[in-house]
Short mmCIF file of C-alpha atoms in Angstrom, two decimals:
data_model
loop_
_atom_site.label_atom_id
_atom_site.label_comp_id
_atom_site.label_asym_id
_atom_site.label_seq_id
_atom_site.Cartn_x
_atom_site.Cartn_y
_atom_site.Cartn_z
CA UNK N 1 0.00 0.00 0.00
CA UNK N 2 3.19 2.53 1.00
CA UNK N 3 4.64 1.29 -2.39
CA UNK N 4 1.09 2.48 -4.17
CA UNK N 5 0.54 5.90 -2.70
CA UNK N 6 3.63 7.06 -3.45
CA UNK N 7 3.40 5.82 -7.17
CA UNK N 8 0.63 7.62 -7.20
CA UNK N 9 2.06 10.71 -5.82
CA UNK N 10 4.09 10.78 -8.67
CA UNK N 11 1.91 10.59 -11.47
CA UNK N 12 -1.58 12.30 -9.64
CA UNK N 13 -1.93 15.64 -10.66
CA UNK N 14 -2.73 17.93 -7.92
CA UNK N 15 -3.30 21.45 -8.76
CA UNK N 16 -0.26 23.39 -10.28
CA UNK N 17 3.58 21.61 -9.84
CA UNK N 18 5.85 23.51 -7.88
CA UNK N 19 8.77 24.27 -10.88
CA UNK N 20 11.41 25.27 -8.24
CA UNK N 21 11.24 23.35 -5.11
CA UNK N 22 9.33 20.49 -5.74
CA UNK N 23 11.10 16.44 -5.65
CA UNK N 24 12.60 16.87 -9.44
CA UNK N 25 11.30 13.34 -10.33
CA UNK N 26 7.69 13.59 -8.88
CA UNK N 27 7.21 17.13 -10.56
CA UNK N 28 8.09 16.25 -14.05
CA UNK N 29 6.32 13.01 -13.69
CA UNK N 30 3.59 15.17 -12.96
CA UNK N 31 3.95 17.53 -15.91
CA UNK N 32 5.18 14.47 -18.27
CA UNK N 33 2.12 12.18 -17.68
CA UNK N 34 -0.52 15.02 -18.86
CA UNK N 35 1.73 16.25 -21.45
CA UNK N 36 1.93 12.76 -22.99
CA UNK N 37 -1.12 12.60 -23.11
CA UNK N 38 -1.92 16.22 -24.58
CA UNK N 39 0.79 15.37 -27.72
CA UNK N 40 -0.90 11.41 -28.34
CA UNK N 41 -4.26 13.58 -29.17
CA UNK N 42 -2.11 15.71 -31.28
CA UNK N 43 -1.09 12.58 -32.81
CA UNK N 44 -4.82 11.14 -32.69
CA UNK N 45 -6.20 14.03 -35.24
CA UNK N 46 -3.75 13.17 -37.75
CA UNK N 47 -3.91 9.39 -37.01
CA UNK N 48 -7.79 9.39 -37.00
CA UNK N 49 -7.94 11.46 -39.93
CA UNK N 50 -5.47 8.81 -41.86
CA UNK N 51 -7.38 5.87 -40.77
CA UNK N 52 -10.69 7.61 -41.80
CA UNK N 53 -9.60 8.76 -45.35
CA UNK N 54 -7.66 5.24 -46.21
CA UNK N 55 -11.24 3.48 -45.92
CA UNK N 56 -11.54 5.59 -49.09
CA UNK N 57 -8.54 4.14 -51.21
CA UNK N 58 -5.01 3.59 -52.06
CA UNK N 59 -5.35 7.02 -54.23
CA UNK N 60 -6.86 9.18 -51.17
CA UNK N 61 -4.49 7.30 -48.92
CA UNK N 62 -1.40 8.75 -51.40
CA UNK N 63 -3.02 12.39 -51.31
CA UNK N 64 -3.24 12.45 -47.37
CA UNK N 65 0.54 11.81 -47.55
CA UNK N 66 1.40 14.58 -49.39
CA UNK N 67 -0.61 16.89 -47.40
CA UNK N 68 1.76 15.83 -44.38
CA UNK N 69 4.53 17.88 -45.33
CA UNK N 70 2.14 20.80 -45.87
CA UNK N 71 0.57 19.63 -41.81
CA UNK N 72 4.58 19.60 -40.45
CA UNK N 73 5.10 23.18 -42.13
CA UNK N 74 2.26 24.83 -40.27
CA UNK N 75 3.13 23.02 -37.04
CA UNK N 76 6.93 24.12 -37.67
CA UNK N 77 5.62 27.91 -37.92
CA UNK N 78 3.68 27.92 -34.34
CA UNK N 79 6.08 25.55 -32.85
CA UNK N 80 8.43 28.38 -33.21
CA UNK N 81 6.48 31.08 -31.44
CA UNK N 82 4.79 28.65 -29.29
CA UNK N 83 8.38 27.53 -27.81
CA UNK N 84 10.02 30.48 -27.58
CA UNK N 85 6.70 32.31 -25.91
CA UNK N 86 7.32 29.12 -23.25
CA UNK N 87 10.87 29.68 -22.98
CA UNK N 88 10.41 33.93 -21.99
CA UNK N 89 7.56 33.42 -20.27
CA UNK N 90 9.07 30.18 -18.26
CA UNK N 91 11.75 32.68 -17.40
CA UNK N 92 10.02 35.86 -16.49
CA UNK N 93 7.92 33.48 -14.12
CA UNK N 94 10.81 32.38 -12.51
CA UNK N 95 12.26 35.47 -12.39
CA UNK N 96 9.14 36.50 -10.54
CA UNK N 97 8.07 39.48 -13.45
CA UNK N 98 4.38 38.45 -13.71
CA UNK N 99 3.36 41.43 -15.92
CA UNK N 100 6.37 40.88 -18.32
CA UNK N 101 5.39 37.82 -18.47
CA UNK N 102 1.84 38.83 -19.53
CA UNK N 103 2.91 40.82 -22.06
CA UNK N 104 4.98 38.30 -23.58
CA UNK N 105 2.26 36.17 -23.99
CA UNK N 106 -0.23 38.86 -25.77
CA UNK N 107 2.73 39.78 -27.95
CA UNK N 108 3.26 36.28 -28.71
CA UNK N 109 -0.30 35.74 -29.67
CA UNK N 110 -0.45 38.61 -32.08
CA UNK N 111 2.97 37.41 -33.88
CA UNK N 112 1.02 33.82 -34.49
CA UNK N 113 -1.70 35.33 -36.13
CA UNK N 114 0.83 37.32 -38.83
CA UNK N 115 2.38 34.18 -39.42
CA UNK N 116 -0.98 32.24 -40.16
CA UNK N 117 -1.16 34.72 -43.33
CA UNK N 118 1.39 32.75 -44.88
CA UNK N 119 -0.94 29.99 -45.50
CA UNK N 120 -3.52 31.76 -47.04
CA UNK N 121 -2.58 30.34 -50.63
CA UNK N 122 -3.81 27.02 -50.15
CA UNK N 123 -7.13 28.04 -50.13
CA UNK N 124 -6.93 28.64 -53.96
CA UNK N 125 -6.05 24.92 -55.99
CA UNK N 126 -3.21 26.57 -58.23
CA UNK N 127 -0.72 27.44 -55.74
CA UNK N 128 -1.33 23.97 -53.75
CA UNK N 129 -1.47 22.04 -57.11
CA UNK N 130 2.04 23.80 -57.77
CA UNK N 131 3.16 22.60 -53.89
CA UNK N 132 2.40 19.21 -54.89
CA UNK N 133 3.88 18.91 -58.15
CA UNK N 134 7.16 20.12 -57.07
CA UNK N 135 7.15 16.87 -54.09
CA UNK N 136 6.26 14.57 -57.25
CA UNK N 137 2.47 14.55 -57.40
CA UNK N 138 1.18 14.40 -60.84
CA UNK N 139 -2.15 12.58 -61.07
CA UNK N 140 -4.68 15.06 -61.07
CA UNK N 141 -7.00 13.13 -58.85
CA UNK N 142 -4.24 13.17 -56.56
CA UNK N 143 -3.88 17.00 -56.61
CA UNK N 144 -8.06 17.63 -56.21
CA UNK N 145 -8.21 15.35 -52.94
CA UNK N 146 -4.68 17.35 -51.58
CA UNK N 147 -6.08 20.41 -52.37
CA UNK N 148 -9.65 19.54 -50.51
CA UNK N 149 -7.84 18.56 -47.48
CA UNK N 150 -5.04 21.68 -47.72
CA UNK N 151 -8.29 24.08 -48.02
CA UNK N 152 -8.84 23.97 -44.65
CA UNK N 153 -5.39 24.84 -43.49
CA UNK N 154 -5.81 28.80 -43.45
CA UNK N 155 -8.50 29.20 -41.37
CA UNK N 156 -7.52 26.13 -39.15
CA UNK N 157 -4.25 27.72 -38.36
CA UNK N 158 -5.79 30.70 -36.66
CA UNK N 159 -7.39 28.42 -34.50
CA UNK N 160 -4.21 26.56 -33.82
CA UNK N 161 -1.98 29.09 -32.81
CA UNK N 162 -4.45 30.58 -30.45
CA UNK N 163 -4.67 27.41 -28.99
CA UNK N 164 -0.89 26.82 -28.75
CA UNK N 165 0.04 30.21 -27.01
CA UNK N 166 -3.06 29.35 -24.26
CA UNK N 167 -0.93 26.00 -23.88
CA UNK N 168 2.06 27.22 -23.91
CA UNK N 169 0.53 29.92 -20.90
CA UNK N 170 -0.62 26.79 -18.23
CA UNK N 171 2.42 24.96 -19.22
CA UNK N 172 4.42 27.77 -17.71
CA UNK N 173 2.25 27.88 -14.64
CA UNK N 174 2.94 24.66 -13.90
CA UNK N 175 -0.39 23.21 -15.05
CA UNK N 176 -0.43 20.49 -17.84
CA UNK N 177 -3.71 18.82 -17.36
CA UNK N 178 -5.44 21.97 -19.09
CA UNK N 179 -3.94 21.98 -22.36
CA UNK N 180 -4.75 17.82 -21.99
CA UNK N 181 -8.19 18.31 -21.38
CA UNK N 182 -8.40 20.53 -24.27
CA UNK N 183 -7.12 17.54 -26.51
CA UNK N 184 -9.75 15.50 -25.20
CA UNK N 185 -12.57 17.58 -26.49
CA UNK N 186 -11.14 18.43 -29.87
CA UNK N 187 -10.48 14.68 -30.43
CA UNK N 188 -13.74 13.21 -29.09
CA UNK N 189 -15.35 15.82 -31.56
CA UNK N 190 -13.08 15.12 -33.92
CA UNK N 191 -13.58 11.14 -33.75
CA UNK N 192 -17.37 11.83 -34.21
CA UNK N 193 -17.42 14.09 -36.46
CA UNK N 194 -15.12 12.45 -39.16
CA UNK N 195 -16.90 9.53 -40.22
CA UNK N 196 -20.41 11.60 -40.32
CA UNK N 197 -18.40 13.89 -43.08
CA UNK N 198 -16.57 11.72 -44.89
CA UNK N 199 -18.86 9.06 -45.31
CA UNK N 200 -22.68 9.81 -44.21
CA UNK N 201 -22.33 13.27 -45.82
CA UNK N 202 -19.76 12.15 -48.72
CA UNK N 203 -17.78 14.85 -48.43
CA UNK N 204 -14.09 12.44 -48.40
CA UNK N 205 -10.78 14.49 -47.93
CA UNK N 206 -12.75 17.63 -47.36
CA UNK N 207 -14.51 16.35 -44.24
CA UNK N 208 -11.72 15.03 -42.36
CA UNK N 209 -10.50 18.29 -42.31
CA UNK N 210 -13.45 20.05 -41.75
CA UNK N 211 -14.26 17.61 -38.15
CA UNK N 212 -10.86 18.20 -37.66
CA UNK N 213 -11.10 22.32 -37.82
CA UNK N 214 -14.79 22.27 -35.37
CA UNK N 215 -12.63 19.88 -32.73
CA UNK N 216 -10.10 22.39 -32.62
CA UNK N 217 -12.37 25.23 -32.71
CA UNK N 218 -14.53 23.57 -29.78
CA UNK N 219 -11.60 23.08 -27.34
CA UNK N 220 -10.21 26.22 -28.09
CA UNK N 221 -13.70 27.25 -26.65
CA UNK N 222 -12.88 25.36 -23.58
CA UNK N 223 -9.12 27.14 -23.37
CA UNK N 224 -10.71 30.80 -23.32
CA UNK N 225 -13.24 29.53 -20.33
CA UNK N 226 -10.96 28.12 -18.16
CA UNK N 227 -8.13 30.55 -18.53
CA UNK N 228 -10.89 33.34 -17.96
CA UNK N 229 -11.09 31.35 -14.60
CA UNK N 230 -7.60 30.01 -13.11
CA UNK N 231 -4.85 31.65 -15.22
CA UNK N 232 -2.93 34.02 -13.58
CA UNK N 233 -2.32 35.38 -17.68
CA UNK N 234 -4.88 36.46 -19.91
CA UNK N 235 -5.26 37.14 -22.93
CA UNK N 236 -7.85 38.20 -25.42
CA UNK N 237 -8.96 35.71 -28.22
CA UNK N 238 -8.45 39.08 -30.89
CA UNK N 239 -5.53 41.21 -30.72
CA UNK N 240 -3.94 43.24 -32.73
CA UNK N 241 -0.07 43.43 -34.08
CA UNK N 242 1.55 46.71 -32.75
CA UNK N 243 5.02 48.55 -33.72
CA UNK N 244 5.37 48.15 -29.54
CA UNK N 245 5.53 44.31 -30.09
CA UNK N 246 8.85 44.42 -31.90
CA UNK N 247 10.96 43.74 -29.27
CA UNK N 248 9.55 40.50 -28.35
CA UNK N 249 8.45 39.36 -31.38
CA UNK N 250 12.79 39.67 -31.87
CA UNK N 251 13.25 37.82 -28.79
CA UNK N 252 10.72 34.82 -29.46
CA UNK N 253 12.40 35.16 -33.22
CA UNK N 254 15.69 34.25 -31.71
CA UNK N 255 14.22 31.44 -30.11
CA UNK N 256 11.79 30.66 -32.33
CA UNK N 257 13.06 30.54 -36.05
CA UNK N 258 15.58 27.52 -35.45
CA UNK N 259 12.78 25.62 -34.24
CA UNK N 260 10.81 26.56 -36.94
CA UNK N 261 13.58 25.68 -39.62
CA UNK N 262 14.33 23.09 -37.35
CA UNK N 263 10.49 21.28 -38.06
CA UNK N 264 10.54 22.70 -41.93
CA UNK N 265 13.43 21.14 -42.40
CA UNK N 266 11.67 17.67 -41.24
CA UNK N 267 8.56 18.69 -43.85
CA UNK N 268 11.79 19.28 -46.47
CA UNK N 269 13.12 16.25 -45.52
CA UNK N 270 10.27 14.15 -45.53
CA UNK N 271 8.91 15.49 -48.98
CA UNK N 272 12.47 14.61 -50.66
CA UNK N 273 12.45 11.50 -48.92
CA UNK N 274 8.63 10.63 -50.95
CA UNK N 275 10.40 11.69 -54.15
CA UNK N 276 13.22 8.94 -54.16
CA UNK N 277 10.70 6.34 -52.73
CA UNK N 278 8.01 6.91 -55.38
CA UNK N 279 10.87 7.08 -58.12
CA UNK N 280 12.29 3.57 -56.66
CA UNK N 281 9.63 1.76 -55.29
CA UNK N 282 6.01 3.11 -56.38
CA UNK N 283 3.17 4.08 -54.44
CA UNK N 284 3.20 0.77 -52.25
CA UNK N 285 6.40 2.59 -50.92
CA UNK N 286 4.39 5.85 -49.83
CA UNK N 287 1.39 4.17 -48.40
CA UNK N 288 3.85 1.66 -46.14
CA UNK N 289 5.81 4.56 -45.04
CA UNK N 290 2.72 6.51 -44.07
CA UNK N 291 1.05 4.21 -42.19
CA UNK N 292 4.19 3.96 -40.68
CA UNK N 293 4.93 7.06 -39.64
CA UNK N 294 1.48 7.43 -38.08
CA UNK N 295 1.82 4.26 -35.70
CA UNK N 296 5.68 5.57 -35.14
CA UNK N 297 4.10 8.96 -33.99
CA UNK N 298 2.52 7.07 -31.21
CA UNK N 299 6.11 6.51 -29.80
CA UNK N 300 7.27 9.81 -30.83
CA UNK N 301 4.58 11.37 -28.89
CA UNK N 302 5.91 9.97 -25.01
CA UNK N 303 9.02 11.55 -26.32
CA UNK N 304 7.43 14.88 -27.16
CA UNK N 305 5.42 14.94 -24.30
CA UNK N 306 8.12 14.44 -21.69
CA UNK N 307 10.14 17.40 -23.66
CA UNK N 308 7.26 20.00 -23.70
CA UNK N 309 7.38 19.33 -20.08
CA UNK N 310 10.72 19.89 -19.70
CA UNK N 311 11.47 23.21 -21.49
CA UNK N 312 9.41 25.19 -19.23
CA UNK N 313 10.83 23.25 -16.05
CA UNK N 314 14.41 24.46 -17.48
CA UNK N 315 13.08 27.84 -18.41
CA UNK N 316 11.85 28.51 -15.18
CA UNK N 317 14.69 27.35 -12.90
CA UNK N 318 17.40 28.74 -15.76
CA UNK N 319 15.75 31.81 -14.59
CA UNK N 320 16.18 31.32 -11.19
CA UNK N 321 19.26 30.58 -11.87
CA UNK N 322 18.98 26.92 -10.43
CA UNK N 323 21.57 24.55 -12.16
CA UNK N 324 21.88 21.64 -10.23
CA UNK N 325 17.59 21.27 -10.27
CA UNK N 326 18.40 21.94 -14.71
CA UNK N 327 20.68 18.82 -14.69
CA UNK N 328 17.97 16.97 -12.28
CA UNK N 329 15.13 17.79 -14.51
CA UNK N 330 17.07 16.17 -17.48
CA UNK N 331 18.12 13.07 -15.44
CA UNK N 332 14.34 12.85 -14.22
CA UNK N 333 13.16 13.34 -18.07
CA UNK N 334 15.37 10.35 -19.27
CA UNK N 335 14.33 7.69 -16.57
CA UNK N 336 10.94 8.78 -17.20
CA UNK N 337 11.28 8.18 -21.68
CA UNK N 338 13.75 5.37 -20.47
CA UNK N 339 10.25 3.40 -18.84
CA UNK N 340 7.85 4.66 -21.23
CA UNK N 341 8.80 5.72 -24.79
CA UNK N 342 11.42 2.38 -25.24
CA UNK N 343 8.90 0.12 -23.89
CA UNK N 344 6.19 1.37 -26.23
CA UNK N 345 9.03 1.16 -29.18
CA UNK N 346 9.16 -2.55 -28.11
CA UNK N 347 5.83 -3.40 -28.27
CA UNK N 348 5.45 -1.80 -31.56
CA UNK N 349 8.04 -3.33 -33.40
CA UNK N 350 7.24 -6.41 -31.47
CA UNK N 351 3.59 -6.68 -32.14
CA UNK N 352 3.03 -4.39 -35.36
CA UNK N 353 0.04 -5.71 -36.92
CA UNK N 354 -3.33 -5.25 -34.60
CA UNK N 355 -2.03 -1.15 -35.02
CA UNK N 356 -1.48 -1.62 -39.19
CA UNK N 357 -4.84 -3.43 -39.81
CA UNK N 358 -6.89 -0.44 -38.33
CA UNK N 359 -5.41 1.30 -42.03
CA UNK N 360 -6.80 -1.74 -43.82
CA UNK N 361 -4.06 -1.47 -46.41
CA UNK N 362 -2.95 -4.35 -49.28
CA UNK N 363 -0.70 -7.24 -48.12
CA UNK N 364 1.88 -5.54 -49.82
CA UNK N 365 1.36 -2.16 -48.14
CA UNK N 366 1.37 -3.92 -44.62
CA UNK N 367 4.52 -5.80 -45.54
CA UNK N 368 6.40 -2.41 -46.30
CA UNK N 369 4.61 -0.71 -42.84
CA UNK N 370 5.56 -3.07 -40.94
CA UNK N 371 9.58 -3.40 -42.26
CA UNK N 372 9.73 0.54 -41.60
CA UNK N 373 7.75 0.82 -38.18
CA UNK N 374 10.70 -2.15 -37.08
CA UNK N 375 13.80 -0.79 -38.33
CA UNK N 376 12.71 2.91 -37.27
CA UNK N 377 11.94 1.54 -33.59
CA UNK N 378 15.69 0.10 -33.65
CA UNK N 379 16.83 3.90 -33.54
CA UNK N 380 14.42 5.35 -30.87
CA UNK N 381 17.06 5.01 -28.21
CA UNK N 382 19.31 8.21 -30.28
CA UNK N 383 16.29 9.83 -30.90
CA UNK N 384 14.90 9.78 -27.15
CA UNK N 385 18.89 12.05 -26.41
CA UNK N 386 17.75 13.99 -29.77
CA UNK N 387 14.61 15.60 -28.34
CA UNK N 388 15.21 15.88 -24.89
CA UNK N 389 18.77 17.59 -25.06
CA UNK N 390 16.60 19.60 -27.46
CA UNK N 391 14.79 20.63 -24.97
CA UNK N 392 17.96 22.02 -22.83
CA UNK N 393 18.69 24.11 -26.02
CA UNK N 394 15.06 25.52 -26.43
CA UNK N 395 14.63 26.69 -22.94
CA UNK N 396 18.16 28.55 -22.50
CA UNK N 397 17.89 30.07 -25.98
CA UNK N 398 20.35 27.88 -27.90
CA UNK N 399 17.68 26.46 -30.07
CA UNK N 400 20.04 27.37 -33.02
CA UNK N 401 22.06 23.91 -32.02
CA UNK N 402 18.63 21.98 -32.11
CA UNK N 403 18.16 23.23 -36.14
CA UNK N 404 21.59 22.13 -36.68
CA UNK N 405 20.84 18.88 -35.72
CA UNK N 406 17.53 18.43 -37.35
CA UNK N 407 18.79 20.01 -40.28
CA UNK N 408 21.64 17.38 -40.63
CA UNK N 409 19.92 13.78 -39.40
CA UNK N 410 16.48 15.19 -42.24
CA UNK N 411 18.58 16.54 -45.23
CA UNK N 412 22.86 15.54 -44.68
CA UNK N 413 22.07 12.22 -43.31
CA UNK N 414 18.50 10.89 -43.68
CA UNK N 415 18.03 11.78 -47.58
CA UNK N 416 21.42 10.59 -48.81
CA UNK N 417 21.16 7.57 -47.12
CA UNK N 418 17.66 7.10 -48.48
CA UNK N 419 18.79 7.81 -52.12
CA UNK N 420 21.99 5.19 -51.27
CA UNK N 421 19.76 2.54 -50.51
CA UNK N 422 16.99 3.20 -52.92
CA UNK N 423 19.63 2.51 -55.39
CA UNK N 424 21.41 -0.55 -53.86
CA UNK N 425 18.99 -2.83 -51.99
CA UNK N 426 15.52 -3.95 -51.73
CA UNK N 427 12.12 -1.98 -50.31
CA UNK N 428 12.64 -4.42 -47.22
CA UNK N 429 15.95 -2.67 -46.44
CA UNK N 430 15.59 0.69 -47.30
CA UNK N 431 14.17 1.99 -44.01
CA UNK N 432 17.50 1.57 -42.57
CA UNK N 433 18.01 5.21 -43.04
CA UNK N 434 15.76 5.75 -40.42
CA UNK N 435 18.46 4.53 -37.22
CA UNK N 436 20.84 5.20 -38.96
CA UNK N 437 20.22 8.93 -39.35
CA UNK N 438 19.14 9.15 -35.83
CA UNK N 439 22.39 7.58 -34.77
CA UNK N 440 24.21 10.45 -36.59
CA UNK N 441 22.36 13.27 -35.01
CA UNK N 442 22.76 11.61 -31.44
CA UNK N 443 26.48 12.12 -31.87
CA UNK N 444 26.00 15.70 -32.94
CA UNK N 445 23.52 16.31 -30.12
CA UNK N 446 25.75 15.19 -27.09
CA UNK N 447 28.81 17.50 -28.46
CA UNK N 448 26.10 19.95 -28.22
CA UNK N 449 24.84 19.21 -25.20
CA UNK N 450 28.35 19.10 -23.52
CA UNK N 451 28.84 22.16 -24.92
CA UNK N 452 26.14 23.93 -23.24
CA UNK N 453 25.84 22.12 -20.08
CA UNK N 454 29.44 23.20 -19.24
CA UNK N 455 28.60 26.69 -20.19
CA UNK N 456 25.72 26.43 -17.82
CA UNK N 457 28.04 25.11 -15.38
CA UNK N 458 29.93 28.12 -15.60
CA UNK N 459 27.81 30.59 -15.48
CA UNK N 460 25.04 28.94 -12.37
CA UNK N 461 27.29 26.54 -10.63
CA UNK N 462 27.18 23.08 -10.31
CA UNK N 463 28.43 19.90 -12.10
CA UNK N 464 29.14 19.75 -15.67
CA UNK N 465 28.47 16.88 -17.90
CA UNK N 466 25.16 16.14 -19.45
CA UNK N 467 23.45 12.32 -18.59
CA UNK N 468 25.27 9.72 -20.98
CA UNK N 469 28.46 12.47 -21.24
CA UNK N 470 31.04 10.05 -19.48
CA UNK N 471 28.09 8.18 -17.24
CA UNK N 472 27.79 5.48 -19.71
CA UNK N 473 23.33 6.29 -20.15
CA UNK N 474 23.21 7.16 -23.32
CA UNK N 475 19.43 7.28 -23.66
#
């Protein structure tokens, strides 16, 4: 019973955590468990959306996976402002300025909706017919169902990065089951809603979207209610951009932009990698790797989870100027992906199959989902020190290291090696340039991370190397 109640001390969340004197462990349990929770509903809309719009066909199922490049661009645009509003507004909390703190968060608001403009294109079919030729899309049908899907993007990104600042604003305040709770509704919606669309009201590509848009739009609803209510920060739902905003729309910039090249250069990545798979392999190639990619995202979500919990832990004590609770927090953060994210990875490449059959795909399909999903899961361990050093660089405004690494394992690593074995060995074997890539940017993340945590070490106090930096855990 002793051994129960203080498990579930650890993973009960009770009110607001305590960023700078709570037990390290039990707070970013805490934080971790809702936040891992908040990112696999992330992943569900997507994943849902997939599942819905294969039921369709192989040719709608090809279509969805060139919209996900287009999906990864928007997210790389308010992952950049989101982040960097949690990194200054992590810090101004901890440096006890609550009003700068509010203001970064209107400012940061404001400086999402400019950048939603830039999406405003695909709402016409010429521009995103353009987009989709230049990945390697050239059957028309292909193009129309894109373009229905991509329609929705504009006005669904307004929605989004209102949503992501509000997150980013209990995050800070120690509160993660708010921004989960918000997931819940826009997914339960979401799962309703997209099968009356697509199917009942035979509206295909275009209703997925659409369910997926009045989700969002409901539990962004919820978000302005209860931060009315418990949020020490408010902000208004319109605002706007002023010349007085300049200053820390520079500062989440700086933050910010590698972060957002950082994710582009995933959507970049991933685009050039459906070009030499579609040139070497066909369309079987696509479909396997998208199917994939949405079961893998199921991992990759306990990772991101875990790090959107961290950078605001870091932010906050790197403004109190707290090392030694820094290097706990990243200790804590790896024996918490060490439990959860590798186990999952084992299951999944273990047990592929019940999680490929909800897509319903060919034989052939399944055979090529299930040889990626397993050889990707062999390099989860390198990308588990990827993201979470990541966050380390995020929250102490070195983010610049974190594009330099995604940068490298998507375009100097991943794609070559793609292209190499494209050319040399069968579709069963090509998905080795999924480890293998992470592998490379592990190695370029711990010099990194050394880097830094001795700088930190300099400048706070307190020991020096980074977890798996002469320990021997290497994540």
């Amino acid at each position: 019973m002793k051994f129960l109640s203080k498990a579930k001390s650890l993973f009960v969340h009770k009110g607001p955590v305590d960023l700078g004197d709570g037990h390290v462990l039990s707070s970013l349990a805490r934080l971790s468990v809702p936040s891992i929770g908040m990112v696999l509903f992330q992943t569900l809309f997507n994943l849902v959306d997939t599942i819905f719009i294969s039921w369709l066909g192989e040719s709608h199922m090809v279509a969805i996976s060139y919209t996900f490049p287009v999906q990864l661009g928007v997210f790389a645009l308010l992952e950049g402002v989101g982040n960097g509003v949690t990194a200054l507004v992590g810090r101004r909390l901890g440096e006890n300025d609550l009003e700068a703190a509010r203001r970064t968060a209107r400012c940061g608001l404001a400086f999402a909706y400019v950048l939603s403009l830039v999406w405003l294109p695909f709402l016409f079919p010429g521009p995103s017919n353009a987009f989709f030729r230049m990945l390697g899309a050239s059957d028309p049908e292909t193009l129309r169902q894109a373009w229905l899907y991509n329609m929705w993007i504009p006005p669904m990104t307004l929605v989004i990065g209102f949503t992501y600042i509000v997150n980013s604003i209990f995050r800070c305040q120690g509160d993660t089951m708010t921004p989960l709770r918000f997931f819940v509704v826009a997914n339960c919606l979401n799962f309703v809603l997209d099968p009356l669309f697509i199917f009942v009201f035979g509206w295909g590509m275009t209703g997925a979207a659409a369910a997926t848009f009045i989700g969002r739009a409901a539990g962004a609803v919820y978000l302005i209610r209860k931060m009315r209510r418990d949020s020490a920060i408010q902000i208004p739902l319109l605002i706007a951009p002023r010349g007085d905003m300049f200053p820390i729309w520079r500062a989440v910039t700086a933050i910010g932009l590698p972060i957002t090249l950082s994710t582009g250069s995933v959507a970049l990545g991933m685009g050039s990698v459906n070009r030499v798979l579609t040139e070497a392999y066909g369309n079987v190639a696509i479909a396997g790797w998208m199917i994939s990619l949405r079961i893998e995202d199921i991992a990759f979500g306990t990772l991101m989870g875990v790090s959107n919990a961290l950078v605001p832990f870091i932010a906050f004590n790197y403004g109190r100027r707290s090392f030694v609770r820094i290097k706990e927090g990243i200790r804590a953060a790896f024996i918490i992906c060490g439990c959860v994210t590798l186990s999952l990875c084992f299951l999944l490449a273990l047990y592929p199959w019940p999680a490929i059959g909800l897509f319903r795909p060919e034989p052939d399909v399944a055979h090529a989902a299930a040889r990626s999903l397993r050889l990707t899961m062999m390099g989860y361990p390198f990308t588990m020190y990827n993201v979470l050093f990541n966050s380390l660089f995020v929250a102490t405004g070195s983010s610049i290291y974190g594009l330099i690494v995604q940068t490298c394992r998507c375009i100097v690593f991943r794609l070559p090696m793609a292209w190499l074995f494209a050319a040399t060995v069968s579709m069963s074997w090509v998905w080795l340039f999924q480890p293998i890539s992470f592998f490379c940017a592990a190695m370029l993340t711990w010099i990194f991370a050394l880097r830094i945590m001795k700088k930190l070490e300099k400048d706070l106090g307190g020991a020096t190397l980074p977890p798996g930096a002469g320990t021997g855990a290497r994540g």
